[in-house]
């Protein structure tokens, strides 16, 4: 239905310019446009003959989403060192954006003047194509690109530039982010903008339904090779005793076409059966969401398109033995070193989940691809949804990867046994996954490196720039065999739950060098956002003893006087020396490697 709204808005632009109202002509004559009927009054809710998709989503003053709780990670998923005394429930405990109170605005021009916006019957749109993110940013989804440059046109005449994020996995829809101008924030309830070509963005387009990221929301989906459909949603009440998968017509919250019990539902991931075959045979799009027993369905951005396998979109000519997956946000200065190093020691394909990067990430990826390295990027704009992103990766890349290393861009897999080699070799990582057939996961300890006296990002790269570390070892990461991952896709970022019949083992001959405590100019960015759903942002005064935090640093994000000398318990330059032998002056920036 998004294309109906866009065309409706464009007709209003034509009306403002003095043209004839195409909407009235179409309603009178029942004409068709392009690929199908532009308006069909009988299909619109409330019997509206035009512009019904402009109906906003309203809530009474007493509205509050039903209580919910994410299922905590079971004890067997956490090592003794990782287990927290009180595991945080971020969606319940972390600070939430306080939105202005509800008051009914005048009805948008596309609505009948006698429509009662406060009536329960008129608030039927639980789904939307836009969501309000933190910091007053709006994420919009569109079926087609509006042009090389796009603008978000808000109700009241305000506008802002739209930044393209790319095509989202699952739906294939184009994602855009735009800041909500101050005037638009005063219109209550908050309204989603309309995405327009910049040249047509002067029109005052009525707003549309806008979801809020702080509330319950189904935000993405994926269709797997076996037909199962994954729904990614936050706020699912797993304690309610059951979860239902719901398919409905786009734009009609009450137009349910199928409902099934979920196959599994853990954390932010629900595995659903596909809709009936007669719907799969149609070239149509359905909205998909979930609901817990006794609760209303969760408002949804997610869609389902028949006969479109998510993993099929990313197939490579042959299956790779080892791939690597990471979540990135403004880390392009680190990307080159991380990719080139791991490609040299055995990673065949990289999957980068882009969490809204604003730096030159795309340019860095293009440069790396030009060297022949296989890199796939996946737009993943969802806030604090790293676990869900890794679940998506584990499920959708099974046809292209046998093993996946789930590590961050400041983490480097290394074995002291490699010190005797003059050149890196892909056989190095291959040896780590040469295991018995019933092994589904290989654990590696993480060694946390210190600032090592650095006051700025070392030009030679992190491997050669940071040479001392903490003595205490708290975390681990894993190489995961994707076909051994449990159907629930449950993970703790560091590792996954495995299917029955598979086991996890430790490899003590290798490790992960985690360059966690870098120069303050880089480290301070960690205070802005943490991507995991199960750790607190460092500025929030909760769970202060978490192993995720920097010991003794507090919540203020102020550089300690002795930061550059902290955490340096053990001198460790093994990988630094090996890197110099293999790569010369390092991989930190183009041209730094000796030729």
mmCIF file with all atom_site columns, C-alpha atoms in Angstrom, residues 36 46 61 78 86 88 102 130 256 280 292 310 334 367 428 555:
data_model
loop_
_atom_site.group_PDB
_atom_site.id
_atom_site.type_symbol
_atom_site.label_atom_id
_atom_site.label_alt_id
_atom_site.label_comp_id
_atom_site.label_asym_id
_atom_site.label_entity_id
_atom_site.label_seq_id
_atom_site.pdbx_PDB_ins_code
_atom_site.Cartn_x
_atom_site.Cartn_y
_atom_site.Cartn_z
_atom_site.occupancy
_atom_site.B_iso_or_equiv
_atom_site.pdbx_formal_charge
_atom_site.auth_seq_id
_atom_site.auth_comp_id
_atom_site.auth_asym_id
_atom_site.auth_atom_id
_atom_site.pdbx_PDB_model_num
ATOM 1  C CA . UNK A 1 36  ? -3.058  -2.102  -11.390 1.00 0.00 ? 36  UNK A CA 1
ATOM 2  C CA . UNK A 1 46  ? -13.920 2.683   7.084   1.00 0.00 ? 46  UNK A CA 1
ATOM 3  C CA . UNK A 1 61  ? -3.977  9.592   26.856  1.00 0.00 ? 61  UNK A CA 1
ATOM 4  C CA . UNK A 1 78  ? 26.953  -17.882 29.530  1.00 0.00 ? 78  UNK A CA 1
ATOM 5  C CA . UNK A 1 86  ? 21.570  -9.214  37.494  1.00 0.00 ? 86  UNK A CA 1
ATOM 6  C CA . UNK A 1 88  ? 19.846  -6.222  32.329  1.00 0.00 ? 88  UNK A CA 1
ATOM 7  C CA . UNK A 1 102 ? -1.766  13.056  22.977  1.00 0.00 ? 102 UNK A CA 1
ATOM 8  C CA . UNK A 1 130 ? 7.996   4.533   9.162   1.00 0.00 ? 130 UNK A CA 1
ATOM 9  C CA . UNK A 1 256 ? -5.779  -11.261 8.580   1.00 0.00 ? 256 UNK A CA 1
ATOM 10 C CA . UNK A 1 280 ? 2.556   -18.014 -2.237  1.00 0.00 ? 280 UNK A CA 1
ATOM 11 C CA . UNK A 1 292 ? 1.657   -13.351 22.390  1.00 0.00 ? 292 UNK A CA 1
ATOM 12 C CA . UNK A 1 310 ? 16.570  -14.401 1.603   1.00 0.00 ? 310 UNK A CA 1
ATOM 13 C CA . UNK A 1 334 ? 39.474  0.137   10.990  1.00 0.00 ? 334 UNK A CA 1
ATOM 14 C CA . UNK A 1 367 ? 38.205  -0.298  -2.487  1.00 0.00 ? 367 UNK A CA 1
ATOM 15 C CA . UNK A 1 428 ? 45.692  -21.111 9.297   1.00 0.00 ? 428 UNK A CA 1
ATOM 16 C CA . UNK A 1 555 ? 29.251  6.732   33.232  1.00 0.00 ? 555 UNK A CA 1
#
